[in-house]
């Protein structure tokens, strides 16, 4: 059973869109995917369910014990080919510093991380940011970054500069998502109408197409 956690440098990097696209892409491969969501969020798990066909499970070490989180992760992963966890906010954003963050959950469950980076309006200057995420290790927290995926990429030349930044920092570049305003998640509220669900299905398929075209899924499935 493989596992991966989708994290980001900060909120609004496109974690949910990328996660939905990856879930659907893996489902298209015939894999049984078990989705999870860091924290108590209940909207994103609805999106995960739509994309994967499996109920998504919350992993929250603020409101639950670490032992309980370990138990439910293991229990729901038993029959899965791969587990995909969507992080919350930025990688190290927790209730108190990094405590309760995606980084702490990834460390607790020994899940490698795909770091999603919003590359809009930046290029090689992303290198020091990546260097910080690669080397920052607070006490008791040791997340493993499998690789980087860039979102909001404007062109192949733009992507080549971002890849150079990854190479110079020593992180593997796993691919990118093109800048596409149509790949935006519907408004978050208490429910989704039938019309919104149809839009969501179109978004999921479009995101999956993008992931399959430009992201190294094989590296994620077999790190």
PDB file of C-alpha atoms in Angstrom:
ATOM      1  CA  UNK A   1       0.000   0.000   0.000  1.00  0.00           C
ATOM      2  CA  UNK A   2       1.425   3.338  -1.093  1.00  0.00           C
ATOM      3  CA  UNK A   3       0.633   6.639   0.565  1.00  0.00           C
ATOM      4  CA  UNK A   4       1.167  10.317  -0.157  1.00  0.00           C
ATOM      5  CA  UNK A   5       0.207  13.604   1.472  1.00  0.00           C
ATOM      6  CA  UNK A   6      -0.568  16.639  -0.698  1.00  0.00           C
ATOM      7  CA  UNK A   7       0.716  19.719   1.107  1.00  0.00           C
ATOM      8  CA  UNK A   8       1.403  23.287   0.026  1.00  0.00           C
ATOM      9  CA  UNK A   9       3.538  26.261   0.906  1.00  0.00           C
ATOM     10  CA  UNK A  10       0.403  28.177   1.943  1.00  0.00           C
ATOM     11  CA  UNK A  11      -3.368  28.272   1.486  1.00  0.00           C
ATOM     12  CA  UNK A  12      -4.822  28.965  -1.971  1.00  0.00           C
ATOM     13  CA  UNK A  13      -2.156  26.998  -3.834  1.00  0.00           C
ATOM     14  CA  UNK A  14      -4.755  24.666  -5.331  1.00  0.00           C
ATOM     15  CA  UNK A  15      -4.412  21.649  -3.014  1.00  0.00           C
ATOM     16  CA  UNK A  16      -8.036  20.563  -3.366  1.00  0.00           C
ATOM     17  CA  UNK A  17      -8.075  20.864  -7.156  1.00  0.00           C
ATOM     18  CA  UNK A  18      -4.825  18.924  -7.456  1.00  0.00           C
ATOM     19  CA  UNK A  19      -5.977  16.310  -4.940  1.00  0.00           C
ATOM     20  CA  UNK A  20      -9.248  15.761  -6.813  1.00  0.00           C
ATOM     21  CA  UNK A  21      -7.378  15.477 -10.095  1.00  0.00           C
ATOM     22  CA  UNK A  22      -4.925  12.974  -8.646  1.00  0.00           C
ATOM     23  CA  UNK A  23      -7.693  10.911  -7.032  1.00  0.00           C
ATOM     24  CA  UNK A  24      -9.585  10.682 -10.326  1.00  0.00           C
ATOM     25  CA  UNK A  25      -6.402   9.939 -12.298  1.00  0.00           C
ATOM     26  CA  UNK A  26      -5.540   7.071  -9.943  1.00  0.00           C
ATOM     27  CA  UNK A  27      -9.110   5.790 -10.143  1.00  0.00           C
ATOM     28  CA  UNK A  28      -8.845   5.798 -13.948  1.00  0.00           C
ATOM     29  CA  UNK A  29      -5.820   3.520 -13.561  1.00  0.00           C
ATOM     30  CA  UNK A  30      -8.039   1.016 -11.790  1.00  0.00           C
ATOM     31  CA  UNK A  31      -6.542   1.628  -8.349  1.00  0.00           C
ATOM     32  CA  UNK A  32      -8.585   1.623  -5.162  1.00  0.00           C
ATOM     33  CA  UNK A  33      -7.782   4.966  -3.592  1.00  0.00           C
ATOM     34  CA  UNK A  34      -8.495   5.860   0.033  1.00  0.00           C
ATOM     35  CA  UNK A  35      -8.707   9.644   0.543  1.00  0.00           C
ATOM     36  CA  UNK A  36      -8.129  11.507   3.810  1.00  0.00           C
ATOM     37  CA  UNK A  37      -8.229  15.147   4.910  1.00  0.00           C
ATOM     38  CA  UNK A  38      -6.067  16.756   7.581  1.00  0.00           C
ATOM     39  CA  UNK A  39      -8.124  18.605  10.173  1.00  0.00           C
ATOM     40  CA  UNK A  40     -11.883  18.743  10.833  1.00  0.00           C
ATOM     41  CA  UNK A  41     -12.902  20.084   7.391  1.00  0.00           C
ATOM     42  CA  UNK A  42     -16.032  18.385   6.027  1.00  0.00           C
ATOM     43  CA  UNK A  43     -16.385  20.100   2.626  1.00  0.00           C
ATOM     44  CA  UNK A  44     -13.160  18.827   1.035  1.00  0.00           C
ATOM     45  CA  UNK A  45     -14.013  15.201   1.959  1.00  0.00           C
ATOM     46  CA  UNK A  46     -17.205  15.606  -0.100  1.00  0.00           C
ATOM     47  CA  UNK A  47     -15.045  16.554  -3.086  1.00  0.00           C
ATOM     48  CA  UNK A  48     -12.716  13.600  -2.387  1.00  0.00           C
ATOM     49  CA  UNK A  49     -15.679  11.226  -2.371  1.00  0.00           C
ATOM     50  CA  UNK A  50     -16.902  12.559  -5.706  1.00  0.00           C
ATOM     51  CA  UNK A  51     -13.440  12.174  -7.255  1.00  0.00           C
ATOM     52  CA  UNK A  52     -12.523   8.744  -5.892  1.00  0.00           C
ATOM     53  CA  UNK A  53     -15.792   6.958  -5.101  1.00  0.00           C
ATOM     54  CA  UNK A  54     -14.527   6.321  -1.563  1.00  0.00           C
ATOM     55  CA  UNK A  55     -15.550   8.051   1.662  1.00  0.00           C
ATOM     56  CA  UNK A  56     -12.852  10.446   2.837  1.00  0.00           C
ATOM     57  CA  UNK A  57     -11.673  10.287   6.453  1.00  0.00           C
ATOM     58  CA  UNK A  58     -10.544  13.188   8.655  1.00  0.00           C
ATOM     59  CA  UNK A  59      -7.163  13.040  10.398  1.00  0.00           C
ATOM     60  CA  UNK A  60      -7.089  15.564  13.236  1.00  0.00           C
ATOM     61  CA  UNK A  61      -4.449  15.358  15.985  1.00  0.00           C
ATOM     62  CA  UNK A  62      -5.823  18.452  17.710  1.00  0.00           C
ATOM     63  CA  UNK A  63      -9.255  17.043  18.574  1.00  0.00           C
ATOM     64  CA  UNK A  64      -8.145  13.386  18.680  1.00  0.00           C
ATOM     65  CA  UNK A  65      -5.141  11.572  20.115  1.00  0.00           C
ATOM     66  CA  UNK A  66      -2.237  10.576  17.920  1.00  0.00           C
ATOM     67  CA  UNK A  67      -2.965   6.949  18.727  1.00  0.00           C
ATOM     68  CA  UNK A  68      -6.538   7.332  17.448  1.00  0.00           C
ATOM     69  CA  UNK A  69      -5.343   8.998  14.236  1.00  0.00           C
ATOM     70  CA  UNK A  70      -2.862   6.169  13.661  1.00  0.00           C
ATOM     71  CA  UNK A  71      -5.619   3.629  14.245  1.00  0.00           C
ATOM     72  CA  UNK A  72      -8.154   5.122  11.840  1.00  0.00           C
ATOM     73  CA  UNK A  73      -5.514   5.678   9.152  1.00  0.00           C
ATOM     74  CA  UNK A  74      -4.481   2.026   9.379  1.00  0.00           C
ATOM     75  CA  UNK A  75      -8.053   0.745   9.539  1.00  0.00           C
ATOM     76  CA  UNK A  76      -9.284   2.623   6.461  1.00  0.00           C
ATOM     77  CA  UNK A  77      -6.144   1.873   4.446  1.00  0.00           C
ATOM     78  CA  UNK A  78      -6.379  -1.913   4.800  1.00  0.00           C
ATOM     79  CA  UNK A  79      -7.954  -2.605   1.399  1.00  0.00           C
ATOM     80  CA  UNK A  80      -6.531   0.367  -0.498  1.00  0.00           C
ATOM     81  CA  UNK A  81      -3.897   0.331  -3.221  1.00  0.00           C
ATOM     82  CA  UNK A  82      -2.883   3.879  -2.344  1.00  0.00           C
ATOM     83  CA  UNK A  83      -3.845   6.435   0.311  1.00  0.00           C
ATOM     84  CA  UNK A  84      -3.999  10.123  -0.621  1.00  0.00           C
ATOM     85  CA  UNK A  85      -4.129  12.676   2.189  1.00  0.00           C
ATOM     86  CA  UNK A  86      -4.950  16.324   1.506  1.00  0.00           C
ATOM     87  CA  UNK A  87      -3.194  18.673   3.899  1.00  0.00           C
ATOM     88  CA  UNK A  88      -4.522  21.820   5.500  1.00  0.00           C
ATOM     89  CA  UNK A  89      -3.305  25.405   4.899  1.00  0.00           C
ATOM     90  CA  UNK A  90       0.499  25.511   4.544  1.00  0.00           C
ATOM     91  CA  UNK A  91       2.683  22.511   5.385  1.00  0.00           C
ATOM     92  CA  UNK A  92       3.694  23.789   8.842  1.00  0.00           C
ATOM     93  CA  UNK A  93       0.516  25.674   9.772  1.00  0.00           C
ATOM     94  CA  UNK A  94      -0.906  24.209  12.981  1.00  0.00           C
ATOM     95  CA  UNK A  95      -2.861  25.270  16.038  1.00  0.00           C
ATOM     96  CA  UNK A  96       0.331  26.174  17.893  1.00  0.00           C
ATOM     97  CA  UNK A  97       3.239  26.689  15.509  1.00  0.00           C
ATOM     98  CA  UNK A  98       3.564  23.336  13.676  1.00  0.00           C
ATOM     99  CA  UNK A  99       1.594  21.290  16.206  1.00  0.00           C
ATOM    100  CA  UNK A 100      -1.453  19.803  14.467  1.00  0.00           C
ATOM    101  CA  UNK A 101      -0.085  20.703  11.031  1.00  0.00           C
ATOM    102  CA  UNK A 102       0.120  18.619   7.882  1.00  0.00           C
ATOM    103  CA  UNK A 103       3.851  18.245   8.549  1.00  0.00           C
ATOM    104  CA  UNK A 104       3.217  16.736  11.974  1.00  0.00           C
ATOM    105  CA  UNK A 105       0.591  14.328  10.609  1.00  0.00           C
ATOM    106  CA  UNK A 106       2.926  13.293   7.775  1.00  0.00           C
ATOM    107  CA  UNK A 107       5.700  12.673  10.303  1.00  0.00           C
ATOM    108  CA  UNK A 108       3.389  10.747  12.631  1.00  0.00           C
ATOM    109  CA  UNK A 109       2.137   8.434   9.870  1.00  0.00           C
ATOM    110  CA  UNK A 110       5.404   8.331   7.887  1.00  0.00           C
ATOM    111  CA  UNK A 111       3.756   9.652   4.717  1.00  0.00           C
ATOM    112  CA  UNK A 112       5.926  11.184   1.970  1.00  0.00           C
ATOM    113  CA  UNK A 113       4.839  14.640   0.852  1.00  0.00           C
ATOM    114  CA  UNK A 114       4.119  16.128  -2.543  1.00  0.00           C
ATOM    115  CA  UNK A 115       4.604  19.863  -2.070  1.00  0.00           C
ATOM    116  CA  UNK A 116       2.323  22.008  -4.214  1.00  0.00           C
ATOM    117  CA  UNK A 117       3.639  25.492  -5.023  1.00  0.00           C
ATOM    118  CA  UNK A 118       1.733  28.381  -6.577  1.00  0.00           C
ATOM    119  CA  UNK A 119       4.204  29.580  -9.196  1.00  0.00           C
ATOM    120  CA  UNK A 120       2.144  32.526 -10.440  1.00  0.00           C
ATOM    121  CA  UNK A 121       4.268  35.678 -10.820  1.00  0.00           C
ATOM    122  CA  UNK A 122       7.525  33.980  -9.825  1.00  0.00           C
ATOM    123  CA  UNK A 123      10.225  31.840 -11.419  1.00  0.00           C
ATOM    124  CA  UNK A 124      13.749  31.052 -10.141  1.00  0.00           C
ATOM    125  CA  UNK A 125      13.095  33.065  -6.973  1.00  0.00           C
ATOM    126  CA  UNK A 126      11.128  30.025  -5.833  1.00  0.00           C
ATOM    127  CA  UNK A 127      14.491  28.364  -5.030  1.00  0.00           C
ATOM    128  CA  UNK A 128      15.049  29.902  -1.562  1.00  0.00           C
ATOM    129  CA  UNK A 129      11.445  29.130  -0.638  1.00  0.00           C
ATOM    130  CA  UNK A 130      11.933  25.484  -1.605  1.00  0.00           C
ATOM    131  CA  UNK A 131      15.260  25.411   0.236  1.00  0.00           C
ATOM    132  CA  UNK A 132      13.502  26.524   3.403  1.00  0.00           C
ATOM    133  CA  UNK A 133      10.808  23.865   3.156  1.00  0.00           C
ATOM    134  CA  UNK A 134      13.410  21.197   2.446  1.00  0.00           C
ATOM    135  CA  UNK A 135      15.657  22.067   5.383  1.00  0.00           C
ATOM    136  CA  UNK A 136      13.332  23.369   8.110  1.00  0.00           C
ATOM    137  CA  UNK A 137      12.986  20.657  10.747  1.00  0.00           C
ATOM    138  CA  UNK A 138      11.309  21.724  14.014  1.00  0.00           C
ATOM    139  CA  UNK A 139      11.768  19.497  17.051  1.00  0.00           C
ATOM    140  CA  UNK A 140       9.857  16.227  16.783  1.00  0.00           C
ATOM    141  CA  UNK A 141       8.762  16.878  13.199  1.00  0.00           C
ATOM    142  CA  UNK A 142      10.598  15.317  10.276  1.00  0.00           C
ATOM    143  CA  UNK A 143       8.475  15.394   7.093  1.00  0.00           C
ATOM    144  CA  UNK A 144       9.855  13.790   3.910  1.00  0.00           C
ATOM    145  CA  UNK A 145       9.268  15.744   0.718  1.00  0.00           C
ATOM    146  CA  UNK A 146       8.929  13.313  -2.184  1.00  0.00           C
ATOM    147  CA  UNK A 147       8.837  16.064  -4.769  1.00  0.00           C
ATOM    148  CA  UNK A 148       7.318  19.326  -5.942  1.00  0.00           C
ATOM    149  CA  UNK A 149       4.391  20.095  -8.239  1.00  0.00           C
ATOM    150  CA  UNK A 150       3.953  23.646  -9.513  1.00  0.00           C
ATOM    151  CA  UNK A 151       0.531  25.176 -10.062  1.00  0.00           C
ATOM    152  CA  UNK A 152      -0.426  28.190 -12.175  1.00  0.00           C
ATOM    153  CA  UNK A 153       2.430  27.650 -14.648  1.00  0.00           C
ATOM    154  CA  UNK A 154       2.227  30.024 -17.593  1.00  0.00           C
ATOM    155  CA  UNK A 155       4.402  28.332 -20.234  1.00  0.00           C
ATOM    156  CA  UNK A 156       7.011  25.658 -20.882  1.00  0.00           C
ATOM    157  CA  UNK A 157       9.759  28.262 -20.455  1.00  0.00           C
ATOM    158  CA  UNK A 158       8.255  29.253 -17.114  1.00  0.00           C
ATOM    159  CA  UNK A 159       8.260  25.594 -16.073  1.00  0.00           C
ATOM    160  CA  UNK A 160      11.885  25.121 -17.164  1.00  0.00           C
ATOM    161  CA  UNK A 161      12.987  27.901 -14.776  1.00  0.00           C
ATOM    162  CA  UNK A 162      10.994  26.322 -11.954  1.00  0.00           C
ATOM    163  CA  UNK A 163      12.614  22.940 -12.676  1.00  0.00           C
ATOM    164  CA  UNK A 164      16.047  24.562 -12.484  1.00  0.00           C
ATOM    165  CA  UNK A 165      15.151  25.893  -9.035  1.00  0.00           C
ATOM    166  CA  UNK A 166      14.192  22.367  -7.915  1.00  0.00           C
ATOM    167  CA  UNK A 167      17.416  20.895  -9.292  1.00  0.00           C
ATOM    168  CA  UNK A 168      19.597  23.481  -7.554  1.00  0.00           C
ATOM    169  CA  UNK A 169      17.809  22.963  -4.228  1.00  0.00           C
ATOM    170  CA  UNK A 170      17.938  19.177  -4.511  1.00  0.00           C
ATOM    171  CA  UNK A 171      14.204  18.458  -4.720  1.00  0.00           C
ATOM    172  CA  UNK A 172      12.620  16.377  -7.457  1.00  0.00           C
ATOM    173  CA  UNK A 173      10.218  18.183  -9.757  1.00  0.00           C
ATOM    174  CA  UNK A 174       7.171  15.987 -10.336  1.00  0.00           C
ATOM    175  CA  UNK A 175       5.402  18.234 -12.817  1.00  0.00           C
ATOM    176  CA  UNK A 176       2.964  21.082 -13.056  1.00  0.00           C
ATOM    177  CA  UNK A 177      -0.563  22.309 -13.656  1.00  0.00           C
ATOM    178  CA  UNK A 178      -1.096  25.008 -16.253  1.00  0.00           C
ATOM    179  CA  UNK A 179      -2.623  28.345 -15.375  1.00  0.00           C
ATOM    180  CA  UNK A 180      -6.316  27.737 -15.979  1.00  0.00           C
ATOM    181  CA  UNK A 181      -8.998  29.809 -14.277  1.00  0.00           C
ATOM    182  CA  UNK A 182     -11.546  27.088 -15.066  1.00  0.00           C
ATOM    183  CA  UNK A 183      -9.811  24.787 -12.571  1.00  0.00           C
ATOM    184  CA  UNK A 184     -11.333  26.457  -9.528  1.00  0.00           C
ATOM    185  CA  UNK A 185     -13.327  24.693  -6.825  1.00  0.00           C
ATOM    186  CA  UNK A 186     -17.006  25.712  -6.433  1.00  0.00           C
ATOM    187  CA  UNK A 187     -17.933  28.038  -3.572  1.00  0.00           C
ATOM    188  CA  UNK A 188     -17.643  26.370  -0.181  1.00  0.00           C
ATOM    189  CA  UNK A 189     -20.903  26.349   1.724  1.00  0.00           C
ATOM    190  CA  UNK A 190     -23.189  23.916   3.554  1.00  0.00           C
ATOM    191  CA  UNK A 191     -24.168  21.912   0.482  1.00  0.00           C
ATOM    192  CA  UNK A 192     -23.787  21.470  -3.253  1.00  0.00           C
ATOM    193  CA  UNK A 193     -26.725  21.682  -5.629  1.00  0.00           C
ATOM    194  CA  UNK A 194     -27.188  19.254  -8.523  1.00  0.00           C
ATOM    195  CA  UNK A 195     -25.966  21.920 -10.933  1.00  0.00           C
ATOM    196  CA  UNK A 196     -22.879  22.513  -8.818  1.00  0.00           C
ATOM    197  CA  UNK A 197     -22.194  18.780  -8.612  1.00  0.00           C
ATOM    198  CA  UNK A 198     -22.264  18.625 -12.416  1.00  0.00           C
ATOM    199  CA  UNK A 199     -19.791  21.497 -12.561  1.00  0.00           C
ATOM    200  CA  UNK A 200     -17.668  19.740  -9.958  1.00  0.00           C
ATOM    201  CA  UNK A 201     -17.621  16.546 -12.030  1.00  0.00           C
ATOM    202  CA  UNK A 202     -16.441  18.529 -15.056  1.00  0.00           C
ATOM    203  CA  UNK A 203     -13.764  20.194 -12.926  1.00  0.00           C
ATOM    204  CA  UNK A 204     -12.565  16.849 -11.545  1.00  0.00           C
ATOM    205  CA  UNK A 205     -12.216  15.362 -15.017  1.00  0.00           C
ATOM    206  CA  UNK A 206     -10.417  18.460 -16.290  1.00  0.00           C
ATOM    207  CA  UNK A 207      -8.051  18.372 -13.309  1.00  0.00           C
ATOM    208  CA  UNK A 208      -7.426  14.653 -13.854  1.00  0.00           C
ATOM    209  CA  UNK A 209      -6.623  15.294 -17.524  1.00  0.00           C
ATOM    210  CA  UNK A 210      -4.133  17.953 -16.464  1.00  0.00           C
ATOM    211  CA  UNK A 211      -2.520  15.720 -13.832  1.00  0.00           C
ATOM    212  CA  UNK A 212      -2.217  12.819 -16.271  1.00  0.00           C
ATOM    213  CA  UNK A 213      -0.670  15.075 -18.922  1.00  0.00           C
ATOM    214  CA  UNK A 214       1.869  16.957 -16.835  1.00  0.00           C
ATOM    215  CA  UNK A 215       2.531  15.164 -13.518  1.00  0.00           C
ATOM    216  CA  UNK A 216       4.742  12.117 -12.938  1.00  0.00           C
ATOM    217  CA  UNK A 217       2.084   9.889 -11.397  1.00  0.00           C
ATOM    218  CA  UNK A 218       4.352   6.830 -11.577  1.00  0.00           C
ATOM    219  CA  UNK A 219       6.773   8.494  -9.170  1.00  0.00           C
ATOM    220  CA  UNK A 220       3.938   9.171  -6.746  1.00  0.00           C
ATOM    221  CA  UNK A 221       2.576   5.627  -6.957  1.00  0.00           C
ATOM    222  CA  UNK A 222       6.043   4.012  -6.782  1.00  0.00           C
ATOM    223  CA  UNK A 223       8.370   6.453  -4.993  1.00  0.00           C
TER     224      UNK A 223
END
